[in-house]
Amino acid sequence: MSTPLLEAEGLIKAWGGVRAVDGVSFALAPGEMLALIGPNGAGKSTCFNMLNGQIRPDAGRVRLGGRDITGLPPRAVWRLGVGRTFQVTATFGSMSVRENVRAALLSHHRRLLGLWRPAARLHTAEAEALLDRVGMLAQADRPCAVLAYGDLKRLELAMALAHSPRLLLMDEPTAGMAPAERGALMQQTAAIAREAGIAVLFTEHDMDVVFGHADRVLVLERGRLIAAGAPEEVRADPRVRQVYLGGGRF
Amino acid sequence: MEALAVQALAGLASASSLFLVASGLTVIFGVSRIVNFAHGSLYMLGAYLAWTFVSHGPLAELGGFWGFWGGVLLAALCVGALGAALEMTVLRRIYHAPELFQLLATFALVLIVQDVALLLWGADDKFGPRAPLLRGAVEILGLRFPRYELFLIAVGPVVLGLLWLLFHRTRFGILLRAATQDREMVSALGVDQRLLFTAVFFLGAALAGLGGALQLPREAVTLHMDMAIIVEAFVVVVIGGLGSLPGAFLAALLIGELHAFGILVFPRITLVLVFLVMAVVLVLRPHGLLGAPPGAPPASEQAPPLPRPLPRGLRLATLGALAALLLAAPFLGDYPLILLADFAVFILFAASLHLIMGPGGMASFGHAAYFGAGAYAAGLLLRHLAAPMEMGLLLAPFAAGLVGLLFGWFCVRLSGVYAAMLTLAFAQIAWSVAFQWVEVTGGDNGLLGIWPSDWARGKLAFFYLSAALCGLGVWLLRRAIHAPFGLALRAQRDSALRAEAIGIDAFRIRWLAFAYAAAFAGLAGALFAFGKGSVFPTYLAIPRSVDALLMVLLGGVQTVSGPILGAIAYAGLQEQLARVTELWRLLLGLVILALVLFFPRGLAGALAQWGEKRA
Amino acid sequence: MLAVEGLHAHYGRAHILHGVSLTVAAGEVLCLLGRNGAGKSTTMKAIMGLVPPSAGTVRLEGGRLEGGRLEGRDLAGQPPHAIARAGLGYVPEERRIFTGLTVLENLEVGRRPARPGLAPWTPERLFALFPSLGGMRHRPAGRMSGGEQQMLTIARTLMGNPRLLLLDEPSEGLAPVVVERMAEAILALKAEGLSILLSEQNLAFAGAVGDRACILETGTPRQTLPMPALMRDAALRARYLSV
């Protein structure tokens, strides 16, 4: 493997004495699609939130392109090229779709402190190009509060792309979507990532999405990694079957 | 030594009364999420009703034990019933309204109760009898303690214990705790929410009424009891942590003792001590001593709608009216010109607060601090450095902005009610500096002779000056709202999580917005000072902060033109009502209540809706 | 058991349900299937009165509104608590457990008087159905895993002794092993004779527990058919459940 893009080393986080994440280490190569799976409460979200600075680890390091980013706030991690989508979508409900992306672009261009020029005249074409990339251009003028759930996820993706990230962190990108939509969103994400050479780390419960799109899979159980490898290896791993996949009916 | 022990005991006794009121406030807030400004009014009514029952009517004739204690209990029950009635008639209709709107409604109730109490009981103070069985004093370790104080000291822990049992050992209590988290789910499980809410208001109001009634042997019943206790009760609830009863108890002890000893130890800063302590607690523990961070807002709470410009016709009409006013000004007399200059000042004051509250999503209960900072900056410059008006008007925004930077650095870290209370605390601190630092500020006497430069001394010239500067200020504020800065401000309000995730430093944006708004409030304050020729501590007092709040809420928080309409409506209404009737508070309260119930989006929102329908 | 006729519902100005009609027979599991945004959750909420329906009727056999009104009376337009008391039990998709309350206290919130002819649910009976809950009676619900919380929401609703259960996506966000246990629990409830209206995205799960399927598309029921028939009909599935 060439120089890893993202390295987690011995991450530990305890909540009220219980270790939610207990010594997790892994690396992510540039352009790789890596899935993080595991039962509820295994520590996926905690692990995820430590990577982009939302939670400060009790111990361990996070490195991005060799640079130690442990303990940096999320906005600083974003500046370094990490885009993020959330399990429950987080967008600006009082704004139109275009304004949402515009806000991300204004931040990207470091123009947020402007008091004079109306924002409505700034970065419109750029915002529309991003919306076009995720197939949302037709909805640019709609208030974001009335969007369907899948479209909100796409909007989040567009906002994450505004800063030309090297890495996308997607927490349950397809939660709350119908199976067919899930596949479509992940295909779109994969295509964009491939085209721009972006690495993607995602958590997911839908095994079709995981085994259909991930280059590699990590399995977390009770805060520890119990398996890592190519999808087929992980699927065949007896331990993973026992704690997570079950009989494979669902 | 003896004096200290007696003082400590007196502190504990006040702590009990404070806890009774604060516990009612926190219980009501916990379940209904309504910050009940009228809670102090219920306390006052408890005291007045107890006085009436104890000294008039059948219970008074009965006399003795039941004559007093029966009166106290009956007063508490009556206040409880009143609380339940208020819930059923008014508050039930506004549960889905924004938090600050609910505050506005309960503030209207404060105004109404003020005048009703005045009508019923008159302006003179009422004195109650001593409590039967608890007259005189007992001797403990050679010290004499009043019996009634000892009784009151016991009341606090007993009520806390009873409430704990209620919340943890009864089905009603468990339902209340569940409803505190998710009312809708509780109702989907077959529980009638309405009954639950009415019961909670009964309980909370009865506690306030009991607290008031128990004051009867201790102090005179006056018309000022409501505001005095509500501010302290808020402080207690916030220091303890919203919704936490043990927290409220701890905080009540703290505040009670602080009052008792503050006067001995820090006589110079007694007035701010409480607020200083609250500020310190909130800076160290942003959710109070025992409070939990608030969970995600309920699903029913939706993002505010997109701000939309007023319909074109309306906008043209507004601009036309403004132009007509400017042209007609030379033909107006002195009095209307003074009034119009005041209006201009209020519009800028309200518009500056709106930047924080609307796009910023923060609440400020202490915006008068910056208004006053500007006024004092101009006044002090003139008084001590003989700086002319032009210099004062130029520097006042910077002075107020600096104060805003200082206070804002603390305030914008908190959210919701906590942030609002911290802004109030800082405003009170600023007020008491103005009030108690007599050598510099002149204290209560204020700074007099703060007149404009010669060219602006005429009423007409001063009106044009006010209109020009306030117009400029409002225009700059509006530009900021539509500029990238305003977009960032709305972004952090809509979703702090997403804002951080796209590199927006929410703290910095909020902080700068706070200071920017403070600067314009300062300009308004300086203009006001020159208009009146004087500066008083009342410029930074709570009523002025409340004025600004009401103007913004009346106009509509989520509309850009809201504060302008709100300022005109509120200032105009107050002015007109005060001229025609003694009972202006009652009428103003009723008008505000009507607006809250029938125009939940504020005046500008209602106008825009009307415009849309016609379009 | 449950008969819904021509249900319409709006969110603000958006018209979400366009005349949903369905029936659930006694002891039957009817699955509401459809794409995301098809109106499954809204149908549940509209039946429950959480989203007030703008038109339509909801009738529950044996359901009795308070005040001794006639059986079978229309529940549409009633407040949620009246509908719950009439015998509908709602299990929300987002779980919405009371995190500050213990497991037993959560169950207490759901408790309603027993219904004639039905064996009343008690915490002990529920712990037999969901054994993992029995070991954590006094644990604050906020400190349970997602799967345990999902069990608790169902148990809490059962404490109301419902005649019919509205289950909104119980498998959402759960690990495959937990989904297996959830399926077992639902089959056990069905064996007790409880009727269930289940909304689901996970077709395999729906196939394992459902008797019939009702397919929704843009707030309108398109087809209702026995579950095995749907599982055999790939064309139908592709038409309504995939892109």
mmCIF file of C-alpha atoms in Angstrom, chain A:
data_model
loop_
_atom_site.group_PDB
_atom_site.id
_atom_site.type_symbol
_atom_site.label_atom_id
_atom_site.label_comp_id
_atom_site.label_asym_id
_atom_site.label_seq_id
_atom_site.Cartn_x
_atom_site.Cartn_y
_atom_site.Cartn_z
ATOM 1 C CA MET A 1 0.000 0.000 0.000
ATOM 2 C CA SER A 2 1.285 3.494 -0.824
ATOM 3 C CA THR A 3 1.257 6.217 1.865
ATOM 4 C CA PRO A 4 -2.075 5.873 3.605
ATOM 5 C CA LEU A 5 -4.436 8.817 3.319
ATOM 6 C CA LEU A 6 -5.968 8.277 6.725
ATOM 7 C CA GLU A 7 -4.487 6.358 9.617
ATOM 8 C CA ALA A 8 -6.178 5.612 12.911
ATOM 9 C CA GLU A 9 -3.904 4.271 15.573
ATOM 10 C CA GLY A 10 -5.045 2.773 18.866
ATOM 11 C CA LEU A 11 -8.181 4.910 19.173
ATOM 12 C CA ILE A 12 -9.863 4.632 22.581
ATOM 13 C CA LYS A 13 -12.993 6.368 23.835
ATOM 14 C CA ALA A 14 -14.902 5.555 27.011
ATOM 15 C CA TRP A 15 -18.366 6.754 27.974
ATOM 16 C CA GLY A 16 -19.041 6.543 31.690
ATOM 17 C CA GLY A 17 -16.349 3.918 32.254
ATOM 18 C CA VAL A 18 -17.426 1.694 29.359
ATOM 19 C CA ARG A 19 -15.075 1.637 26.407
ATOM 20 C CA ALA A 20 -17.168 2.311 23.337
ATOM 21 C CA VAL A 21 -14.076 2.194 21.153
ATOM 22 C CA ASP A 22 -11.233 0.122 22.463
ATOM 23 C CA GLY A 23 -7.986 0.328 20.554
ATOM 24 C CA VAL A 24 -9.047 0.622 16.929
ATOM 25 C CA SER A 25 -6.317 0.944 14.304
ATOM 26 C CA PHE A 26 -6.665 0.930 10.537
ATOM 27 C CA ALA A 27 -5.470 2.726 7.446
ATOM 28 C CA LEU A 28 -7.203 3.955 4.327
ATOM 29 C CA ALA A 29 -5.486 4.311 0.976
ATOM 30 C CA PRO A 30 -6.166 7.214 -1.407
ATOM 31 C CA GLY A 31 -9.203 6.483 -3.561
ATOM 32 C CA GLU A 32 -10.207 3.435 -1.535
ATOM 33 C CA MET A 33 -13.809 2.638 -0.518
ATOM 34 C CA LEU A 34 -13.766 1.248 2.981
ATOM 35 C CA ALA A 35 -16.853 0.091 4.888
ATOM 36 C CA LEU A 36 -17.068 0.001 8.651
ATOM 37 C CA ILE A 37 -19.770 -2.394 9.836
ATOM 38 C CA GLY A 38 -20.874 -3.947 13.103
ATOM 39 C CA PRO A 39 -23.871 -4.407 15.405
ATOM 40 C CA ASN A 40 -25.609 -1.412 16.991
ATOM 41 C CA GLY A 41 -23.632 -0.119 19.905
ATOM 42 C CA ALA A 42 -20.389 -1.587 18.559
ATOM 43 C CA GLY A 43 -18.859 1.889 18.506
ATOM 44 C CA LYS A 44 -19.116 2.713 14.807
ATOM 45 C CA SER A 45 -20.485 6.209 15.261
ATOM 46 C CA THR A 46 -18.088 7.007 18.093
ATOM 47 C CA CYS A 47 -15.200 5.789 15.986
ATOM 48 C CA PHE A 48 -16.415 7.845 13.053
ATOM 49 C CA ASN A 49 -16.840 11.001 15.072
ATOM 50 C CA MET A 50 -13.294 10.735 16.372
ATOM 51 C CA LEU A 51 -11.973 10.723 12.824
ATOM 52 C CA ASN A 52 -13.344 14.150 11.932
ATOM 53 C CA GLY A 53 -12.811 15.733 15.324
ATOM 54 C CA GLN A 54 -16.348 15.760 16.613
ATOM 55 C CA ILE A 55 -15.268 13.655 19.576
ATOM 56 C CA ARG A 56 -11.832 13.825 21.118
ATOM 57 C CA PRO A 57 -10.320 10.372 21.677
ATOM 58 C CA ASP A 58 -9.131 9.413 25.168
ATOM 59 C CA ALA A 59 -6.067 7.870 23.566
ATOM 60 C CA GLY A 60 -4.747 7.152 20.098
ATOM 61 C CA ARG A 61 -3.900 9.228 17.053
ATOM 62 C CA VAL A 62 -5.563 10.134 13.800
ATOM 63 C CA ARG A 63 -3.330 11.084 10.875
ATOM 64 C CA LEU A 64 -4.398 12.544 7.556
ATOM 65 C CA GLY A 65 -1.803 12.264 4.825
ATOM 66 C CA GLY A 66 0.830 11.765 7.514
ATOM 67 C CA ARG A 67 -0.238 14.840 9.475
ATOM 68 C CA ASP A 68 -1.502 14.393 13.039
ATOM 69 C CA ILE A 69 -5.047 15.763 13.201
ATOM 70 C CA THR A 70 -6.033 14.311 16.586
ATOM 71 C CA GLY A 71 -8.081 16.784 18.571
ATOM 72 C CA LEU A 72 -8.574 19.295 15.765
ATOM 73 C CA PRO A 73 -12.130 20.657 15.614
ATOM 74 C CA PRO A 74 -14.347 19.402 12.757
ATOM 75 C CA ARG A 75 -14.029 22.654 10.831
ATOM 76 C CA ALA A 76 -10.232 22.344 10.813
ATOM 77 C CA VAL A 77 -10.442 18.731 9.661
ATOM 78 C CA TRP A 78 -12.748 19.903 6.875
ATOM 79 C CA ARG A 79 -10.233 22.525 5.805
ATOM 80 C CA LEU A 80 -7.675 19.747 5.435
ATOM 81 C CA GLY A 81 -9.917 17.986 2.946
ATOM 82 C CA VAL A 82 -12.361 15.737 4.783
ATOM 83 C CA GLY A 83 -16.019 16.016 3.757
ATOM 84 C CA ARG A 84 -18.729 14.479 5.850
ATOM 85 C CA THR A 85 -22.342 13.353 5.622
ATOM 86 C CA PHE A 86 -24.436 12.442 8.632
ATOM 87 C CA GLN A 87 -26.566 9.491 9.655
ATOM 88 C CA VAL A 88 -29.502 11.843 10.173
ATOM 89 C CA THR A 89 -29.058 14.442 7.466
ATOM 90 C CA ALA A 90 -27.915 17.856 8.645
ATOM 91 C CA THR A 91 -28.677 20.688 6.236
ATOM 92 C CA PHE A 92 -29.759 24.294 6.566
ATOM 93 C CA GLY A 93 -33.530 24.081 6.729
ATOM 94 C CA SER A 94 -34.259 27.768 6.215
ATOM 95 C CA MET A 95 -32.351 27.925 2.949
ATOM 96 C CA SER A 96 -32.898 26.811 -0.597
ATOM 97 C CA VAL A 97 -30.858 23.943 -1.991
ATOM 98 C CA ARG A 98 -28.632 26.374 -3.850
ATOM 99 C CA GLU A 99 -28.020 28.476 -0.757
ATOM 100 C CA ASN A 100 -26.975 25.395 1.164
ATOM 101 C CA VAL A 101 -24.268 24.672 -1.356
ATOM 102 C CA ARG A 102 -23.421 28.363 -1.576
ATOM 103 C CA ALA A 103 -22.778 28.451 2.157
ATOM 104 C CA ALA A 104 -20.296 25.608 1.775
ATOM 105 C CA LEU A 105 -18.633 27.370 -1.157
ATOM 106 C CA LEU A 106 -18.368 30.671 0.708
ATOM 107 C CA SER A 107 -16.643 28.792 3.485
ATOM 108 C CA HIS A 108 -14.372 27.104 0.954
ATOM 109 C CA HIS A 109 -13.378 30.506 -0.466
ATOM 110 C CA ARG A 110 -13.085 31.964 3.048
ATOM 111 C CA ARG A 111 -15.577 34.728 2.348
ATOM 112 C CA LEU A 112 -17.964 34.181 5.214
ATOM 113 C CA LEU A 113 -17.201 37.444 6.962
ATOM 114 C CA GLY A 114 -18.359 39.593 4.061
ATOM 115 C CA LEU A 115 -20.847 42.227 5.237
ATOM 116 C CA TRP A 116 -21.426 44.040 2.016
ATOM 117 C CA ARG A 117 -21.996 42.152 -1.242
ATOM 118 C CA PRO A 118 -25.238 40.182 -1.309
ATOM 119 C CA ALA A 119 -24.522 36.477 -1.027
ATOM 120 C CA ALA A 120 -27.079 35.804 -3.742
ATOM 121 C CA ARG A 121 -24.602 37.036 -6.365
ATOM 122 C CA LEU A 122 -21.668 34.893 -5.253
ATOM 123 C CA HIS A 123 -20.555 31.501 -6.585
ATOM 124 C CA THR A 124 -23.872 30.750 -8.268
ATOM 125 C CA ALA A 125 -22.389 28.927 -11.236
ATOM 126 C CA GLU A 126 -20.066 26.907 -9.049
ATOM 127 C CA ALA A 127 -22.945 25.901 -6.785
ATOM 128 C CA GLU A 128 -24.992 24.810 -9.753
ATOM 129 C CA ALA A 129 -22.133 22.773 -11.151
ATOM 130 C CA LEU A 130 -21.896 20.891 -7.855
ATOM 131 C CA LEU A 131 -25.639 20.325 -7.781
ATOM 132 C CA ASP A 132 -25.450 19.044 -11.315
ATOM 133 C CA ARG A 133 -22.793 16.543 -10.292
ATOM 134 C CA VAL A 134 -25.124 14.942 -7.742
ATOM 135 C CA GLY A 135 -28.191 15.258 -9.953
ATOM 136 C CA MET A 136 -29.904 17.949 -7.925
ATOM 137 C CA LEU A 137 -29.733 20.904 -10.272
ATOM 138 C CA ALA A 138 -33.426 20.753 -11.088
ATOM 139 C CA GLN A 139 -34.240 21.277 -7.430
ATOM 140 C CA ALA A 140 -31.818 24.174 -6.830
ATOM 141 C CA ASP A 141 -34.550 26.640 -5.927
ATOM 142 C CA ARG A 142 -36.557 24.395 -3.629
ATOM 143 C CA PRO A 143 -36.463 25.067 0.097
ATOM 144 C CA CYS A 144 -34.384 22.350 1.615
ATOM 145 C CA ALA A 145 -37.094 21.707 4.224
ATOM 146 C CA VAL A 146 -39.393 20.061 1.643
ATOM 147 C CA LEU A 147 -36.869 17.729 0.020
ATOM 148 C CA ALA A 148 -37.309 13.973 0.013
ATOM 149 C CA TYR A 149 -34.875 12.145 2.241
ATOM 150 C CA GLY A 150 -32.759 10.735 -0.538
ATOM 151 C CA ASP A 151 -32.404 14.201 -2.053
ATOM 152 C CA LEU A 152 -31.214 15.581 1.282
ATOM 153 C CA LYS A 153 -28.492 12.932 1.270
ATOM 154 C CA ARG A 154 -27.504 14.022 -2.229
ATOM 155 C CA LEU A 155 -27.456 17.650 -1.104
ATOM 156 C CA GLU A 156 -25.169 16.711 1.771
ATOM 157 C CA LEU A 157 -22.896 15.054 -0.723
ATOM 158 C CA ALA A 158 -22.783 18.193 -2.854
ATOM 159 C CA MET A 159 -21.906 20.275 0.205
ATOM 160 C CA ALA A 160 -19.185 17.842 1.176
ATOM 161 C CA LEU A 161 -17.746 18.106 -2.343
ATOM 162 C CA ALA A 162 -17.620 21.908 -2.231
ATOM 163 C CA HIS A 163 -14.181 21.862 -0.673
ATOM 164 C CA SER A 164 -12.757 19.274 -3.142
ATOM 165 C CA PRO A 165 -12.122 16.773 -0.361
ATOM 166 C CA ARG A 166 -9.576 13.981 -0.429
ATOM 167 C CA LEU A 167 -11.720 11.893 1.872
ATOM 168 C CA LEU A 168 -15.462 11.515 2.369
ATOM 169 C CA LEU A 169 -16.783 10.250 5.686
ATOM 170 C CA MET A 170 -20.320 8.943 5.271
ATOM 171 C CA ASP A 171 -22.177 7.757 8.362
ATOM 172 C CA GLU A 172 -24.901 5.328 7.219
ATOM 173 C CA PRO A 173 -25.264 7.073 3.863
ATOM 174 C CA THR A 174 -28.329 5.058 2.867
ATOM 175 C CA ALA A 175 -30.186 4.837 6.188
ATOM 176 C CA GLY A 176 -33.857 5.614 5.735
ATOM 177 C CA MET A 177 -33.843 5.044 1.968
ATOM 178 C CA ALA A 178 -35.556 2.388 -0.090
ATOM 179 C CA PRO A 179 -33.305 -0.477 -1.242
ATOM 180 C CA ALA A 180 -33.236 0.567 -4.867
ATOM 181 C CA GLU A 181 -32.468 4.194 -4.033
ATOM 182 C CA ARG A 182 -29.660 2.983 -1.823
ATOM 183 C CA GLY A 183 -27.910 1.288 -4.678
ATOM 184 C CA ALA A 184 -28.351 4.351 -6.884
ATOM 185 C CA LEU A 185 -26.909 6.743 -4.326
ATOM 186 C CA MET A 186 -23.911 4.523 -3.655
ATOM 187 C CA GLN A 187 -23.254 4.054 -7.354
ATOM 188 C CA GLN A 188 -23.344 7.787 -7.827
ATOM 189 C CA THR A 189 -21.026 8.306 -4.859
ATOM 190 C CA ALA A 190 -18.634 5.652 -6.125
ATOM 191 C CA ALA A 191 -18.559 7.204 -9.580
ATOM 192 C CA ILE A 192 -17.825 10.686 -8.230
ATOM 193 C CA ALA A 193 -15.188 9.328 -5.880
ATOM 194 C CA ARG A 194 -13.463 7.386 -8.659
ATOM 195 C CA GLU A 195 -13.533 10.307 -11.017
ATOM 196 C CA ALA A 196 -12.022 12.721 -8.500
ATOM 197 C CA GLY A 197 -9.793 10.194 -6.723
ATOM 198 C CA ILE A 198 -11.626 10.652 -3.423
ATOM 199 C CA ALA A 199 -11.390 7.981 -0.748
ATOM 200 C CA VAL A 200 -14.634 7.057 1.021
ATOM 201 C CA LEU A 201 -15.083 5.629 4.494
ATOM 202 C CA PHE A 202 -18.661 4.660 5.311
ATOM 203 C CA THR A 203 -20.651 2.837 7.965
ATOM 204 C CA GLU A 204 -23.654 0.897 6.798
ATOM 205 C CA HIS A 205 -26.224 -1.667 7.816
ATOM 206 C CA ASP A 206 -27.378 -2.631 4.373
ATOM 207 C CA MET A 207 -25.219 -5.612 3.456
ATOM 208 C CA ASP A 208 -26.057 -5.255 -0.230
ATOM 209 C CA VAL A 209 -24.569 -1.782 -0.159
ATOM 210 C CA VAL A 210 -21.542 -2.922 1.810
ATOM 211 C CA PHE A 211 -20.701 -5.980 -0.251
ATOM 212 C CA GLY A 212 -21.684 -4.262 -3.474
ATOM 213 C CA HIS A 213 -19.479 -1.184 -3.167
ATOM 214 C CA ALA A 214 -16.719 -1.554 -0.601
ATOM 215 C CA ASP A 215 -13.152 -2.374 -1.628
ATOM 216 C CA ARG A 216 -12.476 -3.478 1.914
ATOM 217 C CA VAL A 217 -14.600 -4.072 5.007
ATOM 218 C CA LEU A 218 -13.808 -3.531 8.692
ATOM 219 C CA VAL A 219 -15.974 -5.232 11.315
ATOM 220 C CA LEU A 220 -16.320 -3.652 14.729
ATOM 221 C CA GLU A 221 -17.721 -5.437 17.744
ATOM 222 C CA ARG A 222 -17.820 -4.024 21.272
ATOM 223 C CA GLY A 223 -15.315 -1.381 20.373
ATOM 224 C CA ARG A 224 -12.754 -3.719 18.822
ATOM 225 C CA LEU A 225 -11.997 -4.638 15.239
ATOM 226 C CA ILE A 226 -12.715 -8.338 14.849
ATOM 227 C CA ALA A 227 -12.156 -8.653 11.128
ATOM 228 C CA ALA A 228 -10.789 -6.679 8.224
ATOM 229 C CA GLY A 229 -10.340 -7.598 4.605
ATOM 230 C CA ALA A 230 -11.924 -8.013 1.226
ATOM 231 C CA PRO A 231 -15.732 -8.285 1.297
ATOM 232 C CA GLU A 232 -15.770 -11.988 0.450
ATOM 233 C CA GLU A 233 -13.287 -12.885 3.199
ATOM 234 C CA VAL A 234 -15.262 -10.918 5.760
ATOM 235 C CA ARG A 235 -18.543 -12.454 4.675
ATOM 236 C CA ALA A 236 -17.107 -15.917 5.127
ATOM 237 C CA ASP A 237 -15.518 -15.169 8.521
ATOM 238 C CA PRO A 238 -17.289 -17.392 11.111
ATOM 239 C CA ARG A 239 -16.897 -14.863 13.915
ATOM 240 C CA VAL A 240 -18.510 -12.118 11.824
ATOM 241 C CA ARG A 241 -21.378 -14.447 10.949
ATOM 242 C CA GLN A 242 -21.941 -15.183 14.605
ATOM 243 C CA VAL A 243 -21.944 -11.633 16.031
ATOM 244 C CA TYR A 244 -23.252 -9.686 13.109
ATOM 245 C CA LEU A 245 -24.436 -11.265 9.922
ATOM 246 C CA GLY A 246 -26.435 -14.087 11.511
ATOM 247 C CA GLY A 247 -27.936 -16.746 9.284
ATOM 248 C CA GLY A 248 -27.841 -14.405 6.338
ATOM 249 C CA ARG A 249 -31.612 -14.296 5.955
ATOM 250 C CA PHE A 250 -31.786 -10.523 6.183
#
